Short mmCIF file of the C-alpha atoms (twelve columns), coordinates in Angstrom:
data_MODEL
# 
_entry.id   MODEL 
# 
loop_
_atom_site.group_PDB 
_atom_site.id 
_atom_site.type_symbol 
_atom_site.label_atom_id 
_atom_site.label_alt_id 
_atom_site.label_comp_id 
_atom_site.label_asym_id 
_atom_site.label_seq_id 
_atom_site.Cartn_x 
_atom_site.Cartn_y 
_atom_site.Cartn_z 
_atom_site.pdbx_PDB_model_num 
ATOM 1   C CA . UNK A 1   -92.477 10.490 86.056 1 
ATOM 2   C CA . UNK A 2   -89.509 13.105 85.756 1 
ATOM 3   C CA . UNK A 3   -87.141 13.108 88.277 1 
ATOM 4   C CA . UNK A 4   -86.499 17.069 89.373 1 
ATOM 5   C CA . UNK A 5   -83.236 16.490 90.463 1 
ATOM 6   C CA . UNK A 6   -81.658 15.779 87.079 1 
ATOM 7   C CA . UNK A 7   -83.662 18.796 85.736 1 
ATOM 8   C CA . UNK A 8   -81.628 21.441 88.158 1 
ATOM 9   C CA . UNK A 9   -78.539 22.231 86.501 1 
ATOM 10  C CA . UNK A 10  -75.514 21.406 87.776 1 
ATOM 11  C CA . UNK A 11  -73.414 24.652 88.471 1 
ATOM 12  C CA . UNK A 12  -70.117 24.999 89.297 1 
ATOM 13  C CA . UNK A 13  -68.042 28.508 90.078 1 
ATOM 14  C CA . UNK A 14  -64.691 29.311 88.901 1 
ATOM 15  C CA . UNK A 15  -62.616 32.230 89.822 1 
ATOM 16  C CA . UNK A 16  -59.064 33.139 88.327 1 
ATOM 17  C CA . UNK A 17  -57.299 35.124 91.085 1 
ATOM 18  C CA . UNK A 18  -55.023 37.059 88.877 1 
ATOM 19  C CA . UNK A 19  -57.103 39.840 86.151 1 
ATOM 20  C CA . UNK A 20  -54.877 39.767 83.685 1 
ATOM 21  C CA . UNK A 21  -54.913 36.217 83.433 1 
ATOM 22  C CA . UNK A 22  -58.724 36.212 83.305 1 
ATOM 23  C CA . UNK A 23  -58.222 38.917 80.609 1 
ATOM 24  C CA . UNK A 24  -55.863 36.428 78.623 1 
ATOM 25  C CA . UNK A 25  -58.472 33.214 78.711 1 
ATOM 26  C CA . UNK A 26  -61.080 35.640 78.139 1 
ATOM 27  C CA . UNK A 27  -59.458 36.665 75.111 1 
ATOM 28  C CA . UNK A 28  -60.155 40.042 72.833 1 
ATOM 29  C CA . UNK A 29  -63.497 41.120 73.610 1 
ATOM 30  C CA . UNK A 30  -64.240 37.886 74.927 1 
ATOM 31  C CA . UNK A 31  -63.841 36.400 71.857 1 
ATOM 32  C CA . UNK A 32  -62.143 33.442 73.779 1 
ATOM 33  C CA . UNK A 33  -65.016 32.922 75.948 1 
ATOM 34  C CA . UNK A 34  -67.632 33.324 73.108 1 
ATOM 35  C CA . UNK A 35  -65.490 30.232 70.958 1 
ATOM 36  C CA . UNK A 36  -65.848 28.070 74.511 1 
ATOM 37  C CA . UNK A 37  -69.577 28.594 75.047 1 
ATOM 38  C CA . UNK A 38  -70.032 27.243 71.237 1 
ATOM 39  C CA . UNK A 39  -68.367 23.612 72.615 1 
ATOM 40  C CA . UNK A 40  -71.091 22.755 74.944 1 
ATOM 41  C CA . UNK A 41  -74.566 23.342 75.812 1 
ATOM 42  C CA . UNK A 42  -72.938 24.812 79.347 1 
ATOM 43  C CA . UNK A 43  -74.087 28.232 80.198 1 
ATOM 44  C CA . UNK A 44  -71.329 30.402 80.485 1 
ATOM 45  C CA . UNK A 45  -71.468 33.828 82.830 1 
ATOM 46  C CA . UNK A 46  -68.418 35.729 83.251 1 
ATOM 47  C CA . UNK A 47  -67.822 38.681 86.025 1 
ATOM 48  C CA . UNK A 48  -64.942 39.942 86.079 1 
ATOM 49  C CA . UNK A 49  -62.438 37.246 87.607 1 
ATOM 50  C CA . UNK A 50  -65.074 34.614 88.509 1 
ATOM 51  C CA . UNK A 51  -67.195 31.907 85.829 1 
ATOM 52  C CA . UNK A 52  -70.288 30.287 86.766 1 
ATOM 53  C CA . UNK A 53  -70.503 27.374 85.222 1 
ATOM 54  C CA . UNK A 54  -74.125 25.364 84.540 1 
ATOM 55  C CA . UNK A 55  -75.434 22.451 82.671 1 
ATOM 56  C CA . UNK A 56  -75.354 19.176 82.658 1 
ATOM 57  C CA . UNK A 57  -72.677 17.834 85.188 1 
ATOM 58  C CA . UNK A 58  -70.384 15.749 82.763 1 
ATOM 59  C CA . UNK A 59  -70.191 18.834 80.221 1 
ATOM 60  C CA . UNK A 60  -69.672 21.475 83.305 1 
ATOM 61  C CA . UNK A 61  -66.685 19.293 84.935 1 
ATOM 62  C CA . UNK A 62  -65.127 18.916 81.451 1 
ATOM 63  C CA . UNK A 63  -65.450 22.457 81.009 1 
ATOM 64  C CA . UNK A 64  -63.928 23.306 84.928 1 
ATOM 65  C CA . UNK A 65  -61.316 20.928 83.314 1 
ATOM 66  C CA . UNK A 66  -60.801 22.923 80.165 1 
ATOM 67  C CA . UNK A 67  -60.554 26.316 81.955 1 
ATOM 68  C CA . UNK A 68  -58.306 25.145 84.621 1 
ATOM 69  C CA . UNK A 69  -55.940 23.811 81.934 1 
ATOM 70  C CA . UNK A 70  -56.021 27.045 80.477 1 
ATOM 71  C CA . UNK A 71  -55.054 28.520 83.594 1 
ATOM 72  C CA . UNK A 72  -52.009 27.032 83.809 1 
ATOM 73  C CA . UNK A 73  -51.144 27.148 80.412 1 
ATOM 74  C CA . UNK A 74  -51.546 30.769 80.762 1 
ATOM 75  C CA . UNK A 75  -49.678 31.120 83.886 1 
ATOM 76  C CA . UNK A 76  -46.671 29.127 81.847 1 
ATOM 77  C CA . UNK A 77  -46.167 32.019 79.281 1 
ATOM 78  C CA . UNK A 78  -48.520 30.292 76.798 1 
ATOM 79  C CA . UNK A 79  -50.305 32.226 73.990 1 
ATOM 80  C CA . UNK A 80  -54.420 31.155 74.943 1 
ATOM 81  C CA . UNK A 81  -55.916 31.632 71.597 1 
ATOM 82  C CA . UNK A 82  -58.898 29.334 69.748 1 
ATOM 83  C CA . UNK A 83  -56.629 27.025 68.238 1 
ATOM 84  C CA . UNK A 84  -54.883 26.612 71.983 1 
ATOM 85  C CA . UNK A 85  -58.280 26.238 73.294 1 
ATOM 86  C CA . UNK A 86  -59.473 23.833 70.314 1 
ATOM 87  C CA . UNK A 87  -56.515 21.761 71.001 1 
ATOM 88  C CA . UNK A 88  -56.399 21.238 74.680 1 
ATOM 89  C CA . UNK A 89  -60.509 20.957 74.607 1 
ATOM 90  C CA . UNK A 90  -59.878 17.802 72.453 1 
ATOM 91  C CA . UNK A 91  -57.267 16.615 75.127 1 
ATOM 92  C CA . UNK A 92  -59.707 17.082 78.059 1 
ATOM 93  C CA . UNK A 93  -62.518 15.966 75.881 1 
ATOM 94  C CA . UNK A 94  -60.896 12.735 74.928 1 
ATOM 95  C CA . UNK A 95  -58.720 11.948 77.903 1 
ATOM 96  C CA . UNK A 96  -56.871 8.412  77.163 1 
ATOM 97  C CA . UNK A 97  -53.246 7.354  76.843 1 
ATOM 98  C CA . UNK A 98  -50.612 10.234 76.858 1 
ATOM 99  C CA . UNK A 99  -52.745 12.868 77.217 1 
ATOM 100 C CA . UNK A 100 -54.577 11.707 80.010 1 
ATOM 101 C CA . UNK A 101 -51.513 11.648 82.236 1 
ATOM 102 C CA . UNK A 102 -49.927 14.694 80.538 1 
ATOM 103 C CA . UNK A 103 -49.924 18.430 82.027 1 
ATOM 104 C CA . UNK A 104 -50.000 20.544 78.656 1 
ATOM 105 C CA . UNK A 105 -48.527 23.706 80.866 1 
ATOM 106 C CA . UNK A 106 -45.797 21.916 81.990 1 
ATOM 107 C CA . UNK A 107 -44.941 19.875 79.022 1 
ATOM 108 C CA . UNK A 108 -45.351 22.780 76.306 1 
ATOM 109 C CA . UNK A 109 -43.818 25.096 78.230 1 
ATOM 110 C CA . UNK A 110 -40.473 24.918 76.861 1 
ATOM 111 C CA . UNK A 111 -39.372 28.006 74.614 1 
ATOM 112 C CA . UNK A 112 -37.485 26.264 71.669 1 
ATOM 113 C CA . UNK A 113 -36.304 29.485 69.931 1 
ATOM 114 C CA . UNK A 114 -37.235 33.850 70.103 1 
ATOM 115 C CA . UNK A 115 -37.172 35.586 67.137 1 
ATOM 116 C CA . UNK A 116 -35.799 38.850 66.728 1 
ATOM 117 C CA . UNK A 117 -39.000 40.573 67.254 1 
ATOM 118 C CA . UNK A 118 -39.452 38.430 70.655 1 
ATOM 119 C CA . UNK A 119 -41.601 36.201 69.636 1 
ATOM 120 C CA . UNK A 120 -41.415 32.874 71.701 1 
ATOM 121 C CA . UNK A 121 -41.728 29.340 69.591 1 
ATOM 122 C CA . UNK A 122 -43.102 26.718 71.740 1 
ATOM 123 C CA . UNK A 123 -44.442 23.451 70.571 1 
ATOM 124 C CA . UNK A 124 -48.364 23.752 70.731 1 
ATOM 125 C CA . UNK A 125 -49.528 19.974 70.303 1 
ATOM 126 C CA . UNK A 126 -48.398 16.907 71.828 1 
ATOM 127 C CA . UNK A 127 -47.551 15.842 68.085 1 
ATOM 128 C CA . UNK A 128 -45.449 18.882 67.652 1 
ATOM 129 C CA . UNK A 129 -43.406 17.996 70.925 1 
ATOM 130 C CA . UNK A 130 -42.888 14.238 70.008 1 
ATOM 131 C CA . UNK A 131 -41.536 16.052 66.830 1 
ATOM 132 C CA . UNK A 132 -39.291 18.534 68.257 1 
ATOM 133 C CA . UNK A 133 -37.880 15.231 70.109 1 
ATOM 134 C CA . UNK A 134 -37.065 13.218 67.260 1 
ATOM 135 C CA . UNK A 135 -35.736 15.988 65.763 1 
ATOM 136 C CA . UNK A 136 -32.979 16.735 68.831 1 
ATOM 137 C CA . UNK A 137 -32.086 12.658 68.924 1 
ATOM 138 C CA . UNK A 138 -32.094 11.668 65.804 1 
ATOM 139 C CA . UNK A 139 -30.119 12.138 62.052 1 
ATOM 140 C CA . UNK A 140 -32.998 11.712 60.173 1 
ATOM 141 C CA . UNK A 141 -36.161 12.772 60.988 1 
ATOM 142 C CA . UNK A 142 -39.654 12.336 58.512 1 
ATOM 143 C CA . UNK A 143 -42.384 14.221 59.420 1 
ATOM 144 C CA . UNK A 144 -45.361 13.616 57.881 1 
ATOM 145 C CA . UNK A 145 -48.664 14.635 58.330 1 
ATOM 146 C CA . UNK A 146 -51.663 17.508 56.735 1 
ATOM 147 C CA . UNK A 147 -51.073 21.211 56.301 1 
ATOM 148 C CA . UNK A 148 -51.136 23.761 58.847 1 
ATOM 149 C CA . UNK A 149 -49.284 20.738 62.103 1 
ATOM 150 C CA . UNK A 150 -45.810 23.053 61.917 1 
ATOM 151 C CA . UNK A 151 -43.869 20.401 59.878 1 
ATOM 152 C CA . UNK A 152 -41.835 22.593 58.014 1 
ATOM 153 C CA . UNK A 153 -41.709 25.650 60.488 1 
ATOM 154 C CA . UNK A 154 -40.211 23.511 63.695 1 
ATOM 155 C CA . UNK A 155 -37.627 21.893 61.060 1 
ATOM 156 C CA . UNK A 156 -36.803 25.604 60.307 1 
ATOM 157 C CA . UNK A 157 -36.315 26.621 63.768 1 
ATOM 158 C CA . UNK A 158 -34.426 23.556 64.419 1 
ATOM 159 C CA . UNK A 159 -32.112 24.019 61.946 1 
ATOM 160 C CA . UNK A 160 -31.521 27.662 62.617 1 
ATOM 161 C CA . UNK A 161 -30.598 26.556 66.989 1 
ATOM 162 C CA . UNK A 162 -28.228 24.410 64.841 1 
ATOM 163 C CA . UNK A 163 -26.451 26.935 63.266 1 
ATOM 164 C CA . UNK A 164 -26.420 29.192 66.056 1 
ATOM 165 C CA . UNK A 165 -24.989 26.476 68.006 1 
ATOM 166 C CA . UNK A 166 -22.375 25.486 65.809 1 
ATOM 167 C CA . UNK A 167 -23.136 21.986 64.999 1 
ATOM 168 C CA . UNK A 168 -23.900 22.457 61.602 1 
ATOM 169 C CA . UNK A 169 -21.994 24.790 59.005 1 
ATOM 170 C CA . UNK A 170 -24.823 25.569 56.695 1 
ATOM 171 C CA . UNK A 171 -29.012 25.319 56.143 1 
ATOM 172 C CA . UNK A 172 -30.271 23.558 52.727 1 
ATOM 173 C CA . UNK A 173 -33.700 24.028 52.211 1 
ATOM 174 C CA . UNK A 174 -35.013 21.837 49.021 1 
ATOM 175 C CA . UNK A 175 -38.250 21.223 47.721 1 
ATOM 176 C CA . UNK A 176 -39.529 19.629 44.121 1 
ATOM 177 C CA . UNK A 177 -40.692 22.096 41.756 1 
ATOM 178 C CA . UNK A 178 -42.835 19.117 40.602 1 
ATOM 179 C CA . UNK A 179 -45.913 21.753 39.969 1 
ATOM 180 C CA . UNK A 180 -43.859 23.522 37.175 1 
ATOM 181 C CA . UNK A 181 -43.189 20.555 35.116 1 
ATOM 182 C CA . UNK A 182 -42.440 21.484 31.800 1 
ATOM 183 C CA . UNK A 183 -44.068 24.543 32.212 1 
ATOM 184 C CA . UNK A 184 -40.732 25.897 33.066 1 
ATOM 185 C CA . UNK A 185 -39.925 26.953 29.970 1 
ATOM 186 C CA . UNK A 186 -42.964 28.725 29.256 1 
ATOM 187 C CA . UNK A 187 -42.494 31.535 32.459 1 
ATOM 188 C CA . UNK A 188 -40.441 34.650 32.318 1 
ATOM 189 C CA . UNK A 189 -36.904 34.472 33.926 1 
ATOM 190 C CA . UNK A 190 -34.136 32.379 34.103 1 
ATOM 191 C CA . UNK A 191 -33.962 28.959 36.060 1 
ATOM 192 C CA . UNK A 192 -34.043 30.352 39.607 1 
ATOM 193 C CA . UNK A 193 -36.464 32.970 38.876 1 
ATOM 194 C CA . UNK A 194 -38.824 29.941 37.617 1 
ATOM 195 C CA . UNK A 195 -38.341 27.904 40.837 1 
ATOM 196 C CA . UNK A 196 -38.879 30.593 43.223 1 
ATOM 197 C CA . UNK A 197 -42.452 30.552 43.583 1 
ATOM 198 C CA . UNK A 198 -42.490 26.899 44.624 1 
ATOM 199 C CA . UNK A 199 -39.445 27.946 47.035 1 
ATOM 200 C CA . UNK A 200 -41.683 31.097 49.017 1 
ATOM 201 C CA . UNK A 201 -42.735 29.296 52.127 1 
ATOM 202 C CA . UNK A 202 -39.599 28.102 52.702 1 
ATOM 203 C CA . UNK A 203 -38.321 32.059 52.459 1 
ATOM 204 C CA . UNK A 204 -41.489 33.118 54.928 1 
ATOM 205 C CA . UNK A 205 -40.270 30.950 56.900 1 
ATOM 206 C CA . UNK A 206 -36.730 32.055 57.325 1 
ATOM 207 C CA . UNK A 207 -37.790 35.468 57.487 1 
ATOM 208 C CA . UNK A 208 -40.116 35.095 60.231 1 
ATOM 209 C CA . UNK A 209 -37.379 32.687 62.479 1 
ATOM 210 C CA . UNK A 210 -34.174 34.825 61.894 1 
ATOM 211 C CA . UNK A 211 -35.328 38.256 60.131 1 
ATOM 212 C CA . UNK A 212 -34.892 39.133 56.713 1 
ATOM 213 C CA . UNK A 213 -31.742 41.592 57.002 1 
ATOM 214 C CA . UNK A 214 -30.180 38.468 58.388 1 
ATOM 215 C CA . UNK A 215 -31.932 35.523 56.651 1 
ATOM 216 C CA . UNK A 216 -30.870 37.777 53.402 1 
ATOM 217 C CA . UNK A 217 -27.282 38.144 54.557 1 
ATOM 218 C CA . UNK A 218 -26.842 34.358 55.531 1 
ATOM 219 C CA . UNK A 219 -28.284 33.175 52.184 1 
ATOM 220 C CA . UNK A 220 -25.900 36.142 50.132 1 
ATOM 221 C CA . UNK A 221 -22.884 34.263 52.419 1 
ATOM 222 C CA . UNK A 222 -24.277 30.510 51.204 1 
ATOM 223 C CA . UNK A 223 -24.438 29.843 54.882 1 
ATOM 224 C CA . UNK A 224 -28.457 29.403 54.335 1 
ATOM 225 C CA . UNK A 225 -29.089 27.812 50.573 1 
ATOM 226 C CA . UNK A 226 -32.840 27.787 49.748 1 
ATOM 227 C CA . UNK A 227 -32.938 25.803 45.879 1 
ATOM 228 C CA . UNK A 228 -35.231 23.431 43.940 1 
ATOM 229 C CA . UNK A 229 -34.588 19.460 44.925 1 
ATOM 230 C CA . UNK A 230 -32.792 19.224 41.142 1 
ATOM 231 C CA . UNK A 231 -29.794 21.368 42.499 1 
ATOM 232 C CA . UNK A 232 -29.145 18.308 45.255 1 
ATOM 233 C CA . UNK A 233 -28.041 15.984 42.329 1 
ATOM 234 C CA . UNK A 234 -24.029 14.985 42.278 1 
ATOM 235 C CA . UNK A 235 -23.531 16.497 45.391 1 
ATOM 236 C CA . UNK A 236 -22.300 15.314 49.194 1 
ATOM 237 C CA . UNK A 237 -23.110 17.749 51.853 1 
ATOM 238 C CA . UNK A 238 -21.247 17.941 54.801 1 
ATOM 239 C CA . UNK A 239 -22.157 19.784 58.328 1 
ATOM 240 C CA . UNK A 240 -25.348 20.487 56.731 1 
ATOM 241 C CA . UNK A 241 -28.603 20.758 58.018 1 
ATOM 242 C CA . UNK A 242 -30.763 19.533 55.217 1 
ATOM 243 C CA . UNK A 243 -34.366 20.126 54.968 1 
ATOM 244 C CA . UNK A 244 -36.344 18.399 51.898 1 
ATOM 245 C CA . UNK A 245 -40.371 20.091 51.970 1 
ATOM 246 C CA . UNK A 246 -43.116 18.773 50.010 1 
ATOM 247 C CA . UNK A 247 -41.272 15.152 50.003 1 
ATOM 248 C CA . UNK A 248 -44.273 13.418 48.927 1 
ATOM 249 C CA . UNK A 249 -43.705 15.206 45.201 1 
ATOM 250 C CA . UNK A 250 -40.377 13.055 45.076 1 
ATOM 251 C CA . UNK A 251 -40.248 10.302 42.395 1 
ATOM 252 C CA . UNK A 252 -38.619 7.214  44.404 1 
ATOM 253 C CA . UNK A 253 -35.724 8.035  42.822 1 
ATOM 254 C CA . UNK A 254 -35.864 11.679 43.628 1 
ATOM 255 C CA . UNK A 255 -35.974 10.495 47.135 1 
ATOM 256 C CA . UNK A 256 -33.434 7.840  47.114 1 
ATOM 257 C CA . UNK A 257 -30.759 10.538 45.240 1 
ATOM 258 C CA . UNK A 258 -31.516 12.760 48.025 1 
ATOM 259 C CA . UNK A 259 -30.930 10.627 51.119 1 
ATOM 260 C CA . UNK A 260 -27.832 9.613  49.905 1 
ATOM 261 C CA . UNK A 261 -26.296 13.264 49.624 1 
ATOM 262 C CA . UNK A 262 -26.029 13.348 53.234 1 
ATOM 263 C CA . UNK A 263 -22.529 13.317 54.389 1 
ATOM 264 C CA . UNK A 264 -20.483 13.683 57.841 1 
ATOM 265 C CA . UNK A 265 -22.059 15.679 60.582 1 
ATOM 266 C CA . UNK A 266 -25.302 16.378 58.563 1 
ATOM 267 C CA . UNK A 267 -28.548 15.895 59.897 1 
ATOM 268 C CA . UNK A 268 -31.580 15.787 57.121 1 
ATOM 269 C CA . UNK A 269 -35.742 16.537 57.679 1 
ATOM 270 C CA . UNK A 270 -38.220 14.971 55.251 1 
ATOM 271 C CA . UNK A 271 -41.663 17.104 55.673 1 
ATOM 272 C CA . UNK A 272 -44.320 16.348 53.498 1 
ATOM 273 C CA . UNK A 273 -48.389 15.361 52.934 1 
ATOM 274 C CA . UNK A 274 -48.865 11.817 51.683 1 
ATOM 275 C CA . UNK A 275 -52.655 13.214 50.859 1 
ATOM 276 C CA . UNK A 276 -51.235 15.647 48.268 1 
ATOM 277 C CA . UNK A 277 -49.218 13.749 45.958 1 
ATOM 278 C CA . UNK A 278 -49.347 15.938 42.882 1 
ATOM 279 C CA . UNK A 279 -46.942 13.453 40.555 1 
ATOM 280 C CA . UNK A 280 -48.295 12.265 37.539 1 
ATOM 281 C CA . UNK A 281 -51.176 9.420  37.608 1 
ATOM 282 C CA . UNK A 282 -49.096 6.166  38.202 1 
ATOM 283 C CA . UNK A 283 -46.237 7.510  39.722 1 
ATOM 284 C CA . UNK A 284 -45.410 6.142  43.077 1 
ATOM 285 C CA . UNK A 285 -44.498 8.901  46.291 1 
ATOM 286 C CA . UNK A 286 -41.175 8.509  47.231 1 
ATOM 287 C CA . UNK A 287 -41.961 9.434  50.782 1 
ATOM 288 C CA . UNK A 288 -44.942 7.175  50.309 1 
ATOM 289 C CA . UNK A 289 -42.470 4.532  50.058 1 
ATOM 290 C CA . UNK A 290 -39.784 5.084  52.104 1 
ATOM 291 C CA . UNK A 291 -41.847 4.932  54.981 1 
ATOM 292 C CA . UNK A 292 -41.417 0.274  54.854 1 
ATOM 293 C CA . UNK A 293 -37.852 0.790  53.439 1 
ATOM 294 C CA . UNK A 294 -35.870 2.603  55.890 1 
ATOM 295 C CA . UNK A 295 -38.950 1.766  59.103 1 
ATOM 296 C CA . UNK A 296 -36.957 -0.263 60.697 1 
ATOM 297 C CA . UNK A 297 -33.623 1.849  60.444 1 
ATOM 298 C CA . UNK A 298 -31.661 2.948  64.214 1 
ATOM 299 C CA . UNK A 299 -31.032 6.809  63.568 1 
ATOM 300 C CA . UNK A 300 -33.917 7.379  61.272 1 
ATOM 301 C CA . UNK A 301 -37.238 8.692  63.018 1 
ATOM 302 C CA . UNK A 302 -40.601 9.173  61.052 1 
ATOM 303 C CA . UNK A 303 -43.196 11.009 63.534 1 
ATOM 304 C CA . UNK A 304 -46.956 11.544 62.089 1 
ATOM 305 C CA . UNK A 305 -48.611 14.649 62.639 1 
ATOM 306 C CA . UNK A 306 -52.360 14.473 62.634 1 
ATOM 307 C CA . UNK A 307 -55.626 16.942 62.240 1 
ATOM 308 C CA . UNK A 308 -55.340 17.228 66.688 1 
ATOM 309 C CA . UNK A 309 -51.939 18.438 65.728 1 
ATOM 310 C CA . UNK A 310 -53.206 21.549 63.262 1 
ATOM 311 C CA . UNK A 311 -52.485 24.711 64.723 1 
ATOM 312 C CA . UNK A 312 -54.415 26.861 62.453 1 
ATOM 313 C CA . UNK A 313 -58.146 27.810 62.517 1 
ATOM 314 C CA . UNK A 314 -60.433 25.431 63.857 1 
ATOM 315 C CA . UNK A 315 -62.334 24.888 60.536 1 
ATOM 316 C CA . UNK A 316 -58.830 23.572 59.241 1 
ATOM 317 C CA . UNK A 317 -59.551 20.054 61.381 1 
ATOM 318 C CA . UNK A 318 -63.065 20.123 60.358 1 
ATOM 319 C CA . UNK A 319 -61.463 20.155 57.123 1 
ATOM 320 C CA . UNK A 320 -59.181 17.834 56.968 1 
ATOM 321 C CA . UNK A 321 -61.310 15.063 58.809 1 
ATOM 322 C CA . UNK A 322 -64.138 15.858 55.757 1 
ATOM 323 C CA . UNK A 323 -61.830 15.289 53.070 1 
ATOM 324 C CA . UNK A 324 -60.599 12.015 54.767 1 
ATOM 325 C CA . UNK A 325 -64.183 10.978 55.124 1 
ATOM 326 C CA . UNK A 326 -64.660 11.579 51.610 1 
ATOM 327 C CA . UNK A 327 -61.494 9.770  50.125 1 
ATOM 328 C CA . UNK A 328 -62.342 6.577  52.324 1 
ATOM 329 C CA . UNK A 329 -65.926 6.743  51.158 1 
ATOM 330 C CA . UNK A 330 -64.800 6.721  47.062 1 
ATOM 331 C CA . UNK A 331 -62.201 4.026  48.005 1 
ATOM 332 C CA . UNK A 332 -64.934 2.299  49.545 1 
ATOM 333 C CA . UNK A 333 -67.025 2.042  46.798 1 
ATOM 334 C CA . UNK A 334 -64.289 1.720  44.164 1 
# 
């Protein structure tokens, strides 16, 4: 016999004093709204300020959940876009540990640096904020985790507060030009016209922080030095904020020879993806290995960014988690 009760939907109504904050959740042409409905089997009707809500109960209170969140988060100065809502739906979704006691307004609220076209940077993921921490308290900092979790971008921005603030002299950005190989030789240019395609997103992402009139004048002043990991060799920088990107190309040596050219008053970021190694077959990661040798280090953080920490389009988690499922099933039946 079928109980009626359980066959009404539960409904619940929603309304968002404030228009233009309705507008904001809402999103372009409701194109906000249109990503949420796709989460749940909830039915979703929107006029003008106020949501009706209906479905089954547990999927309409996680959604009152979602929206309120939202609310806030808009309410807090905080960009509500599908990755925003992706993110902080997999928070309500999956309440437990930190996030369950965590208010994402409140605690990504903080404006870490506005670029010269007003653009506020925020951290967007409780993975990005841990980050941002361990950046402020510590000398070393390893971040490691997929493409697309703001690894090398927040390292950027931190290191550009630095400069403004004095406490560092100078920005190295490094990465291994590990791609190249000895296919150097064979492209147009000299050295440093070789190495700068490998060196571009570290440019993008000075342009975007500081400008490019001023990124441009910094780097013609060697205040800002953007150069391939090789350059680092024989050297001892000083009042330096040192950024190393795509660490896990570095030979253990590599990595080793770059850890020790940190001298006084420099602070050094490790970013890199320990699921793209692209050294030769056989060759071990140095940030593969660092991670037991210096673990246990005071001074020396090493935060893990995950997929719940990717900040790009949805499909990027998606993704990520299918490739993961994929290496574990061929190392499963190796």
């Amino acid at each position: 016999m079928i109980n009626k009760a359980l066959a009404i939907p539960y409904e619940l109504k929603l309304t968002i004093a404030d228009y233009g904050e309705a507008v904001e959740i809402f999103g372009r042409q409701d194109e906000n709204l249109k990503f949420i409905e796709g989460l749940t089997t909830v039915k979703i009707v929107a006029r003008g300020n106020e949501i009706i809500l209906s479905g089954k109960q547990n999927e309409v209170q996680a959604l009152a959940k979602l929206f309120r969140q939202l609310l806030k988060m808009a309410r807090s100065g905080t960009n509500i876009n599908i990755a925003t809502i992706n993110y902080t739906w997999n928070l309500v979704r999956h309440q437990h540990g930190m996030a369950a006691k965590t208010d994402l307004a409140q605690t990504l609220s903080e404006t870490i640096y506005v670029t010269p076209r007003g653009k506020q940077i925020r951290p967007k993921t409780l993975g990005q904020l841990r980050y941002i921490q361990a950046l402020r308290r510590n000398d070393i900092v390893f971040g490691i985790g997929p493409a697309g979790t703001g690894k090398t971008y927040l390292a950027v921005v931190m290191a550009v507060n630095a400069l403004r603030s004095r406490s560092v002299e100078r920005i190295v950005l490094a990465r291994p030009a590990v791609e190249a190989g000895e296919k150097l030789g064979f492209l147009p240019g000299d050295l440093q016209e070789k190495v700068n395609p490998y060196l571009r997103p570290l440019y993008d992402s000075l342009y975007d922080i500081m400008g490019v009139e001023t990124a441009q004048k910094y780097m013609e002043k060697n205040i800002i030095e953007v150069a391939p990991l090789a350059y680092m060799r024989g050297r001892t920088l000083d009042d330096a904020f040192i950024i190393l990107d795509e660490a896990q190309n570095t030979t253990s040596e590599q990595m080793k020879m770059f850890l020790t050219r940190i001298g006084y008053g420099s602070r050094a970021v490790i970013t890199g993806d320990v699921t793209q190694v692209d050294l030769p077959r056989g060759t071990v990661s140095g940030l593969v290995e660092v991670q037991q040798i210096l673990r246990s280090i005071d001074g020396i953080a090493i935060v893990y960014l995950t997929e719940a920490d990717v900040v790009r389009h949805p499909l990027v988690q998606l993704i990520i988690k299918a490739y993961e499922r994929s290496d574990s099933n061929c190392h499963g039946s190796g």
